[in-house]
Structures are given as structure tokens and as C-alpha cells.
Short mmCIF file of C-alpha atoms (C1' of nucleotides) in Angstrom, two decimals:
data_model
loop_
_atom_site.label_atom_id
_atom_site.label_comp_id
_atom_site.label_asym_id
_atom_site.label_seq_id
_atom_site.Cartn_x
_atom_site.Cartn_y
_atom_site.Cartn_z
CA MET S 235 117.26 104.47 110.38
CA TYR S 236 118.33 101.84 107.48
CA GLU S 237 121.19 101.05 108.67
CA LEU S 238 120.32 97.85 109.98
CA ILE S 239 119.43 96.38 106.27
CA TYR S 240 122.24 98.73 104.67
CA ALA S 241 124.79 96.86 107.49
CA VAL S 242 123.41 93.56 106.20
CA ILE S 243 123.71 94.16 102.67
CA ARG S 244 127.31 95.04 103.22
CA GLN S 245 127.69 91.48 104.00
CA ILE S 246 127.07 90.08 101.26
CA PRO S 247 130.09 89.01 99.55
CA THR S 248 131.59 89.16 96.14
CA GLY S 249 130.15 87.37 93.55
CA LYS S 250 126.94 86.14 95.78
CA VAL S 251 123.28 88.22 95.29
CA ALA S 252 120.52 88.26 97.42
CA THR S 253 117.03 89.00 97.31
CA TYR S 254 114.31 91.43 98.93
CA GLY S 255 112.90 88.76 100.93
CA GLN S 256 116.16 87.76 101.80
CA ILE S 257 117.29 90.85 103.55
CA ALA S 258 114.33 91.30 105.36
CA ASN S 259 114.53 87.61 107.00
CA ILE S 260 117.77 88.05 108.31
CA VAL S 261 116.68 91.56 109.44
CA GLY S 262 113.33 90.39 111.08
CA ASP S 263 112.03 93.93 111.54
CA CYS S 264 110.72 94.89 108.57
CA SER S 265 109.55 93.73 105.32
CA ALA S 266 110.20 93.57 101.58
CA ARG S 267 109.06 96.19 100.81
CA MET S 268 111.19 98.56 103.86
CA VAL S 269 114.56 96.60 101.33
CA GLY S 270 113.71 97.89 98.32
CA TYR S 271 112.54 101.79 100.21
CA ALA S 272 115.80 101.18 101.58
CA LEU S 273 117.75 101.48 98.61
CA ALA S 274 115.50 103.45 97.06
CA ILE S 275 116.83 106.31 98.96
CA LEU S 276 120.60 104.99 99.06
CA LYS S 277 122.63 107.84 96.82
CA THR S 278 125.16 107.18 94.38
CA GLY S 279 128.19 106.98 96.11
CA SER S 280 127.44 104.90 99.13
CA ASP S 281 129.45 101.86 100.56
CA VAL S 282 126.30 99.63 99.86
CA PRO S 283 126.75 97.20 97.14
CA TRP S 284 123.27 97.67 96.64
CA GLN S 285 123.43 95.51 93.01
CA ARG S 286 123.56 92.64 94.91
CA VAL S 287 120.15 93.12 95.95
CA ILE S 288 118.04 91.79 93.60
CA ASN S 289 114.51 90.64 93.83
CA ARG S 290 112.78 86.55 94.26
CA GLU S 291 112.93 86.28 90.67
CA GLY S 292 116.60 86.62 90.47
CA LYS S 293 115.79 89.94 88.05
CA ILE S 294 116.87 93.37 88.17
CA SER S 295 114.16 95.40 89.85
CA LEU S 296 113.71 98.93 87.46
CA ARG S 297 113.51 101.64 89.11
CA SER S 298 111.47 104.80 88.19
CA ASN S 299 114.55 105.63 86.44
CA GLY S 300 114.80 102.09 84.61
CA THR S 301 118.12 103.55 82.96
CA GLU S 302 120.25 102.07 86.13
CA SER S 303 119.73 99.06 86.06
CA ILE S 304 121.87 98.16 83.31
CA LEU S 305 124.84 99.43 85.43
CA GLN S 306 123.52 97.38 88.12
CA ARG S 307 123.98 94.15 85.54
CA GLN S 308 127.25 95.67 84.47
CA LEU S 309 128.32 95.71 88.13
CA LEU S 310 127.32 92.32 89.04
CA GLU S 311 129.00 90.52 86.12
CA ASP S 312 132.01 92.71 86.81
CA GLU S 313 131.91 90.55 89.77
CA GLY S 314 131.54 87.59 87.60
CA ILE S 315 127.50 86.40 88.25
CA LEU S 316 126.18 85.23 85.17
CA PHE S 317 122.93 86.09 83.24
CA ASP S 318 120.90 83.98 81.42
CA GLY S 319 119.02 84.51 78.27
CA LYS S 320 116.01 86.39 80.07
CA GLY S 321 118.61 88.67 82.31
CA GLN S 322 118.23 86.55 84.88
CA VAL S 323 120.30 85.39 87.77
CA ASP S 324 120.69 81.78 88.85
CA LEU S 325 120.04 81.83 92.31
CA ASN S 326 120.48 78.73 92.94
CA LYS S 327 124.17 79.01 92.34
CA PHE S 328 125.15 82.75 93.25
CA GLY S 329 122.06 82.95 95.57
CA TRP S 330 123.78 84.35 99.12
CA SER S 331 123.24 81.71 101.75
CA GLY S 332 123.47 84.68 104.86
CA PRO S 333 125.75 86.32 107.16
CA ASP S 334 127.96 84.08 109.38
CA LEU S 335 126.53 82.93 112.72
CA ALA S 336 129.43 85.32 114.90
CA TRP S 337 128.16 88.40 112.65
CA LEU S 338 124.81 87.79 113.74
CA VAL S 339 125.50 87.55 117.40
CA ALA S 340 127.65 90.10 117.34
CA ASN S 341 125.53 92.17 115.91
CA ASP S 342 122.60 90.99 117.84
CA PHE S 343 120.84 89.48 114.63
CA TYR S 344 120.77 85.88 116.43
CA PRO S 345 117.48 84.14 115.74
CA ALA S 346 115.43 84.12 119.27
"C1'" DC O 104 96.64 113.83 111.00
"C1'" DT O 105 95.32 111.39 107.00
"C1'" DG O 106 95.61 109.06 102.42
"C1'" DA O 107 98.82 107.75 98.74
"C1'" DT O 108 103.02 105.22 97.07
"C1'" DG O 109 106.51 102.27 96.20
"C1'" DA O 110 113.89 98.68 94.26
"C1'" DC O 111 108.75 93.04 97.09
"C1'" DG O 112 106.62 88.73 98.07
"C1'" DG O 113 103.24 85.17 98.66
"C1'" DT O 114 98.85 83.24 97.26
"C1'" DG O 115 94.81 82.35 94.89
"C1'" DC O 116 93.31 81.93 90.26
"C1'" DG C 266 103.47 79.15 84.14
"C1'" DG C 267 101.64 83.95 83.89
"C1'" DC C 268 98.52 87.59 85.80
"C1'" DA C 269 95.62 90.24 89.14
"C1'" DC C 270 95.41 91.24 94.58
"C1'" DC C 271 96.51 92.10 98.98
"C1'" DG C 272 99.59 92.74 102.45
"C1'" DC C 273 104.16 94.81 104.51
"C1'" DC C 274 105.08 99.94 106.93
"C1'" DA C 275 108.78 104.03 106.24
"C1'" DT C 276 108.10 108.38 103.49
"C1'" DC C 277 106.08 111.71 101.20
"C1'" DA C 278 101.89 115.32 99.64
#
DNA sequence: CTGATGACGGTGC
DNA sequence: GGCACCGCCATCA
């Protein structure tokens, strides 16, 4: 059911990040909460780069656990994404512009 | 079936 | 600029 959301997230290139709202806007048929929930039920070992999805503040969203946020940050830094002193990502620099138009058309995401 | 919850976001104060 | 509230809708109890 969340394949649609996962498919979009998989399009995020290495070294870029996207916000929940961005994903929701691309998918179009769901709210930001759905994106977050989709990642919440995502199990470890998935091929979905969930670490590249952060909130609109450019910060890593804490799960109920909260400890994995550290891992998420390390994964992002390993991809070349830098954090400022407040642990935030510069969306203006690492923000994802969205998937290729060709990909959108191929997946029937083309905006009406 | 009904009510509560949540990796969020936008608006209002 | 920071904080409180409301809306979003699939999942869970």
C-alpha cells in the first residue's frame, strides 16, 4: 500500500534529502502524516533510504525510540550531507528538487 | 464500528 | 522567532 511512497523515496539521490511534505506533495494522494507513518512501519533492512526523509525544519524526526536518529544522522553524513551546529540540514543546499519528469510519467505521477 | 494515535505541516498568536 | 492548535487519514486497541 505504501509502495507508492516508497517508490518516490527511492528516487531521492545520494547526497540529497526530502521533507515529508515534499513526498506527500509528489504522491499527491496522501498527507505528510501518511509519509511519516509509512516510514514508521518500515522495517530495518528495507531498500528504502528512509534516512533521506526528514521534517520541514531540515531536522531528523525523533521516533518513539529516538536513539535511531543518531544512526540516521551518521548515514546522511556518510552520504556527504552536512549538519549545522543545531543538527539541521541546509535544505537550500541539500534539498531534493523532485524526481525526473520522465519518471513521473512512467509511474503515472504526471500532474494533471 | 468507534475512538485514539502518530518519523508532519500550516496557520494564528 | 517560538509555542499552541487544528487538519490530515491509515493503523491499532
